[in-house]
Tab-separated table of C-alpha atoms and ligand atoms in Angstrom:
chain	number	residue	atom	x	y	z
A	933	MET	CA	83.438	104.508	94.192
A	934	SER	CA	86.823	104.194	95.824
A	935	ARG	CA	88.360	106.607	98.302
A	936	LEU	CA	91.507	108.634	97.933
A	937	ASN	CA	94.388	107.642	100.211
A	938	ILE	CA	95.974	110.966	100.979
A	939	GLY	CA	98.177	112.375	103.694
A	940	CYS	CA	101.322	114.381	104.214
A	941	HIS	CA	104.654	114.457	105.911
A	942	LEU	CA	104.324	114.786	109.712
A	943	SER	CA	106.850	115.147	112.507
A	944	VAL	CA	107.416	112.300	114.953
A	945	ALA	CA	108.582	114.850	117.560
A	946	GLY	CA	105.269	114.649	119.461
A	947	GLY	CA	105.218	110.856	119.357
A	948	TYR	CA	103.567	108.207	117.190
A	949	LEU	CA	99.977	108.437	118.413
A	950	HIS	CA	100.152	112.208	118.040
A	951	MET	CA	100.923	111.831	114.319
A	952	GLY	CA	97.800	109.708	113.905
A	953	GLN	CA	95.702	112.331	115.698
A	954	GLU	CA	97.229	115.099	113.630
A	955	ALA	CA	96.479	113.149	110.432
A	956	LEU	CA	92.855	112.680	111.510
A	957	SER	CA	92.514	116.377	112.281
A	958	ILE	CA	93.295	117.244	108.650
A	959	HIS	CA	91.190	114.380	107.217
A	960	ALA	CA	94.206	112.393	106.088
A	961	ASN	CA	94.056	108.589	105.942
A	962	THR	CA	97.788	107.985	105.562
A	963	PHE	CA	100.908	109.961	106.498
A	964	GLN	CA	104.670	109.852	106.279
A	965	PHE	CA	107.305	110.598	108.892
A	966	PHE	CA	111.066	110.531	109.351
A	967	THR	CA	112.050	107.766	111.751
A	968	ARG	CA	114.668	110.128	113.168
A	969	ASN	CA	116.143	113.542	112.521
A	970	PRO	CA	116.231	113.667	108.692
A	971	ARG	CA	119.955	114.384	108.809
A	972	GLY	CA	120.552	111.085	110.597
A	973	GLY	CA	121.187	110.864	114.295
A	974	LYS	CA	119.399	108.915	116.950
A	975	SER	CA	115.876	107.567	116.592
A	976	LYS	CA	113.323	109.114	118.864
A	977	GLU	CA	112.872	107.536	122.281
A	978	ILE	CA	109.643	105.516	122.128
A	979	VAL	CA	107.207	105.957	125.013
A	980	PRO	CA	105.677	102.590	126.044
A	981	GLY	CA	102.226	102.181	124.489
A	982	ASP	CA	102.710	105.030	122.013
A	983	ILE	CA	103.174	102.877	118.894
A	984	GLU	CA	100.449	100.502	120.053
A	985	GLY	CA	98.131	103.502	120.445
A	986	LEU	CA	98.877	104.576	116.898
A	987	ASN	CA	98.237	101.047	115.596
A	988	GLU	CA	94.819	101.096	117.197
A	989	LEU	CA	94.003	104.512	115.720
A	990	LEU	CA	95.120	103.399	112.248
A	991	LYS	CA	92.951	100.307	112.425
A	992	GLU	CA	89.868	102.027	113.839
A	993	ASN	CA	90.021	104.711	111.180
A	994	GLU	CA	90.916	102.334	108.340
A	995	PHE	CA	94.091	104.133	107.335
A	996	ALA	CA	95.919	103.200	104.165
A	997	PRO	CA	99.515	102.039	104.772
A	998	ILE	CA	101.662	104.712	106.416
A	999	VAL	CA	105.195	105.440	105.246
A	1000	ALA	CA	108.348	105.809	107.323
A	1001	HIS	CA	111.077	107.699	105.488
A	1002	ALA	CA	114.745	106.939	106.104
A	1003	PRO	CA	116.968	109.983	106.741
A	1004	TYR	CA	117.795	111.566	103.400
A	1005	THR	CA	121.488	111.652	104.254
A	1006	LEU	CA	121.575	107.870	104.382
A	1007	ASN	CA	123.863	106.687	101.596
A	1008	ALA	CA	124.115	102.952	101.105
A	1009	CYS	CA	126.382	103.429	98.073
A	1010	SER	CA	128.887	105.904	99.520
A	1011	ALA	CA	132.544	105.452	98.605
A	1012	ASP	CA	133.292	105.767	102.329
A	1013	PRO	CA	132.874	102.415	104.124
A	1014	HIS	CA	131.972	104.211	107.377
A	1015	VAL	CA	129.079	105.986	105.682
A	1016	ARG	CA	127.903	102.656	104.234
A	1017	GLU	CA	128.221	101.009	107.642
A	1018	PHE	CA	126.137	103.809	109.188
A	1019	ALA	CA	123.458	103.342	106.503
A	1020	LEU	CA	123.245	99.629	107.323
A	1021	MET	CA	122.961	100.372	111.031
A	1022	VAL	CA	120.214	102.960	110.563
A	1023	MET	CA	118.211	100.745	108.210
A	1024	ALA	CA	118.414	97.759	110.540
A	1025	ASP	CA	117.436	99.901	113.534
A	1026	ASP	CA	114.550	101.539	111.651
A	1027	LEU	CA	113.226	98.213	110.359
A	1028	ASN	CA	113.367	96.883	113.882
A	1029	ILE	CA	111.086	99.702	115.064
A	1030	MET	CA	108.891	99.209	111.993
A	1031	GLU	CA	108.137	95.639	113.060
A	1032	ARG	CA	105.908	97.243	115.677
A	1033	LEU	CA	103.951	98.988	112.910
A	1034	PRO	CA	102.838	95.954	110.914
A	1035	GLY	CA	102.065	96.556	107.251
A	1036	ALA	CA	103.737	99.959	107.057
A	1037	LEU	CA	106.149	100.953	104.295
A	1038	TYR	CA	109.781	102.074	104.672
A	1039	ASN	CA	110.995	104.432	101.964
A	1040	PHE	CA	114.608	105.333	101.260
A	1041	HIS	CA	116.658	107.227	98.694
A	1042	PRO	CA	118.917	104.750	96.875
A	1043	GLY	CA	121.877	107.102	97.409
A	1044	SER	CA	124.581	109.027	95.559
A	1045	HIS	CA	127.552	107.270	94.028
A	1046	VAL	CA	129.868	110.315	94.267
A	1047	GLY	CA	132.251	109.363	91.487
A	1048	GLN	CA	132.285	105.592	91.874
A	1049	GLY	CA	130.000	105.088	88.913
A	1050	ILE	CA	126.480	103.808	88.678
A	1051	GLU	CA	127.324	100.090	88.353
A	1052	MET	CA	129.321	100.027	91.596
A	1053	ALA	CA	126.583	102.010	93.321
A	1054	ILE	CA	123.861	99.596	92.230
A	1055	ASP	CA	125.925	96.701	93.586
A	1056	LEU	CA	126.452	98.449	96.925
A	1057	ILE	CA	122.762	99.317	97.328
A	1058	ALA	CA	121.690	95.751	96.509
A	1059	ASP	CA	124.351	94.491	98.913
A	1060	ALA	CA	123.011	96.715	101.714
A	1061	LEU	CA	119.483	95.402	101.074
A	1062	ASN	CA	120.696	91.809	101.047
A	1063	LYS	CA	122.304	92.420	104.439
A	1064	THR	CA	119.207	94.129	105.865
A	1065	LEU	CA	116.140	92.287	104.581
A	1066	THR	CA	115.005	89.165	106.403
A	1067	PRO	CA	112.364	86.607	105.328
A	1068	ASP	CA	110.051	87.355	108.271
A	1069	LEU	CA	110.069	91.150	107.828
A	1070	SER	CA	106.514	92.579	107.820
A	1071	THR	CA	107.612	95.870	106.260
A	1072	THR	CA	107.910	96.524	102.537
A	1073	VAL	CA	111.027	98.564	101.747
A	1074	LEU	CA	110.581	101.131	98.984
A	1075	LEU	CA	113.172	102.585	96.636
A	1076	GLU	CA	112.239	106.161	95.776
A	1077	THR	CA	112.541	107.425	92.205
A	1078	MET	CA	114.967	110.372	92.320
A	1079	SER	CA	115.553	113.591	90.393
A	1080	GLY	CA	119.130	112.710	89.435
A	1081	LYS	CA	120.757	115.723	91.101
A	1082	GLY	CA	124.522	115.321	91.456
A	1083	SER	CA	125.378	111.639	91.287
A	1084	GLU	CA	122.036	110.457	92.656
A	1085	VAL	CA	121.078	106.868	91.831
A	1086	GLY	CA	117.483	105.976	90.930
A	1087	SER	CA	116.518	108.708	88.480
A	1088	HIS	CA	116.165	106.139	85.677
A	1089	PHE	CA	113.723	103.258	85.972
A	1090	GLU	CA	116.503	100.957	84.684
A	1091	GLU	CA	118.590	101.701	87.801
A	1092	ILE	CA	115.678	100.815	90.073
A	1093	ARG	CA	115.171	97.589	88.080
A	1094	ASP	CA	118.867	96.702	88.334
A	1095	ILE	CA	118.911	97.195	92.118
A	1096	ILE	CA	115.819	95.017	92.537
A	1097	SER	CA	117.237	92.312	90.268
A	1098	ARG	CA	120.311	91.939	92.494
A	1099	VAL	CA	118.330	91.557	95.733
A	1100	GLU	CA	117.466	88.092	96.973
A	1101	LEU	CA	114.287	88.777	98.965
A	1102	THR	CA	112.687	90.880	96.226
A	1103	GLU	CA	109.213	90.214	97.642
A	1104	LYS	CA	110.123	92.684	100.411
A	1105	LEU	CA	110.871	95.459	97.884
A	1106	GLY	CA	108.693	98.064	96.236
A	1107	VAL	CA	108.971	101.483	94.637
A	1108	CYS	CA	107.723	104.922	95.650
A	1109	MET	CA	107.310	107.453	92.849
A	1110	ASP	CA	107.746	111.167	93.527
A	1111	SER	CA	106.067	113.518	91.050
A	1112	CYS	CA	108.656	116.287	91.529
A	1113	HIS	CA	111.545	113.850	91.071
A	1114	LEU	CA	109.996	112.155	88.017
A	1115	TYR	CA	109.469	115.470	86.248
A	1116	SER	CA	112.958	116.723	87.129
A	1117	ALA	CA	114.441	113.427	85.935
A	1118	GLY	CA	112.899	113.874	82.488
A	1119	TYR	CA	109.752	111.742	82.804
A	1120	ASP	CA	107.015	113.904	81.350
A	1121	ILE	CA	104.137	113.237	83.725
A	1122	VAL	CA	102.519	116.523	82.624
A	1123	ASN	CA	102.079	115.749	78.921
A	1124	ASP	CA	102.425	111.969	78.826
A	1125	LEU	CA	101.534	110.304	82.132
A	1126	ASP	CA	100.340	107.174	80.314
A	1127	GLY	CA	103.637	106.900	78.445
A	1128	VAL	CA	105.665	107.251	81.660
A	1129	LEU	CA	103.594	104.589	83.413
A	1130	THR	CA	103.874	102.244	80.421
A	1131	GLN	CA	107.641	102.677	80.502
A	1132	PHE	CA	107.714	101.994	84.247
A	1133	ASP	CA	105.549	98.931	83.747
A	1134	GLN	CA	107.830	97.531	81.056
A	1135	ILE	CA	111.054	98.204	82.961
A	1136	VAL	CA	110.146	97.686	86.637
A	1137	GLY	CA	106.525	96.488	86.683
A	1138	LEU	CA	103.564	98.461	88.041
A	1139	ASP	CA	102.962	95.763	90.663
A	1140	ARG	CA	106.114	97.079	92.414
A	1141	LEU	CA	104.632	100.534	92.870
A	1142	LYS	CA	103.442	100.833	96.492
A	1143	ALA	CA	103.345	104.562	97.275
A	1144	PHE	CA	103.485	108.001	95.706
A	1145	HIS	CA	104.901	111.357	96.831
A	1146	LEU	CA	102.822	114.225	95.476
A	1147	ASN	CA	104.839	117.397	95.031
A	1148	ASP	CA	104.840	120.212	92.565
A	1149	SER	CA	108.303	121.357	91.423
A	1150	LYS	CA	110.100	124.699	91.490
A	1151	MET	CA	112.314	123.537	88.611
A	1152	PRO	CA	111.677	123.055	84.885
A	1153	PHE	CA	111.203	119.692	83.170
A	1154	ASP	CA	114.366	117.536	83.022
A	1155	SER	CA	116.309	119.974	85.242
A	1156	ARG	CA	117.810	117.180	87.390
A	1157	LYS	CA	117.167	119.392	90.423
A	1158	ASP	CA	115.151	118.495	93.517
A	1159	ARG	CA	113.090	121.454	94.729
A	1160	HIS	CA	109.552	120.708	95.904
A	1161	GLU	CA	106.798	123.289	95.498
A	1162	LYS	CA	103.240	123.615	96.794
A	1163	ILE	CA	100.545	121.951	94.673
A	1164	GLY	CA	99.577	124.260	91.817
A	1165	GLU	CA	102.415	126.720	92.377
A	1166	GLY	CA	105.095	124.940	90.374
A	1167	THR	CA	105.988	123.688	86.902
A	1168	ILE	CA	103.810	120.552	87.154
A	1169	GLY	CA	100.545	122.236	88.074
A	1170	THR	CA	97.287	121.164	89.687
A	1171	GLU	CA	95.769	119.596	86.560
A	1172	ALA	CA	98.633	117.150	86.059
A	1173	ILE	CA	98.620	116.254	89.753
A	1174	VAL	CA	94.864	115.666	89.663
A	1175	ARG	CA	95.399	113.322	86.689
A	1176	ILE	CA	97.907	111.363	88.792
A	1177	ILE	CA	95.528	110.738	91.709
A	1178	ASN	CA	92.753	109.718	89.302
A	1179	HIS	CA	94.836	107.476	87.046
A	1180	PRO	CA	93.441	103.907	87.086
A	1181	ALA	CA	96.942	102.462	87.625
A	1182	LEU	CA	97.671	104.789	90.556
A	1183	LYS	CA	94.462	105.801	92.299
A	1184	HIS	CA	94.590	102.987	94.897
A	1185	LEU	CA	98.052	104.028	96.182
A	1186	PRO	CA	98.810	105.934	99.383
A	1187	PHE	CA	99.667	109.501	98.263
A	1188	ASN	CA	101.716	111.691	100.576
A	1189	LEU	CA	102.444	115.383	100.178
A	1190	GLU	CA	106.002	116.593	100.801
A	1191	THR	CA	105.242	120.144	99.817
A	1192	PRO	CA	106.735	123.141	101.668
A	1193	ASN	CA	103.825	123.558	104.074
A	1194	GLU	CA	102.865	123.646	107.717
A	1195	ILE	CA	99.762	121.757	108.856
A	1196	PRO	CA	97.146	124.302	107.599
A	1197	GLY	CA	98.747	124.321	104.131
A	1198	TYR	CA	98.738	120.533	104.034
A	1199	ALA	CA	95.085	120.486	105.166
A	1200	ALA	CA	94.142	122.771	102.271
A	1201	GLU	CA	96.008	120.633	99.712
A	1202	ILE	CA	94.431	117.446	101.071
A	1203	LYS	CA	90.980	119.016	100.762
A	1204	LEU	CA	91.691	120.197	97.222
A	1205	LEU	CA	92.803	116.733	96.131
A	1206	GLN	CA	89.924	114.970	97.891
A	1207	GLU	CA	87.499	117.214	96.029
A	1208	ALA	CA	89.266	116.514	92.733
A	1209	PHE	CA	89.201	112.731	93.217
A	1210	GLN	CA	86.670	110.994	91.029
A	1211	GLY	CA	86.644	107.636	92.820
B	2368	LIG	FE1	112.289	111.186	99.713
B	2369	LIG	FE1	109.905	112.223	97.913
B	2370	LIG	ZN1	112.647	115.458	96.798
């Protein structure tokens, strides 16, 4: 009998240790947070001892790996060199902070190519990773699978594979799946989860998969739109989400909710999923 690793998105505004306490209060054993204002901007001032306090809490309570999420405006494949430069700076700064949270994961959106074309974008993203990753890094950097809205990169497993194949320190790289994004991108996790995972395994490799975002979707299958919905209130539905957490190839992963909820809503979804987990 294994346990479910489940948590949700929390705010770093009250500090690092506070996120750990908040997670415990809703019976989560992982969580995700934005390293800074999701629109970019400065990272939060770190109070001495705060991160160390969180580390202790995580260890004492045997948390699964936690996930830091890069700002979603970060665009490593922008056509604008200043935007690319900013992405490099933010990633380096975030990874520097992450070194104080050993074993955590750092998730980012590959970016949007805005007219430059997918090939150029893949090169730029790989280039940014080659400039950022170092051999002694303790963090695993995750590429998130995207919905494909606009000119978003990473909505096809082949794009994720191509980015990884152009990075030198690939042992520092992993993938985070997002159920809302997969479904919007045309991967039918409702009717053919096995088929989607087989495809991922053949193209990227399931050993790369390190985390999962659990979201229902407001949008229909293959819509190429990114609108998260509460679990059971969207087009994916509770049954399909319960199959995800119980799938033998997935059930060991840290699952984080990014549903439109405040803490009580997250607590209810965590409880629902814990009760639906078969171990
Ligand atoms: Fe994301
Ligand atoms: Fe996500
Ligand atoms: Zn999303």
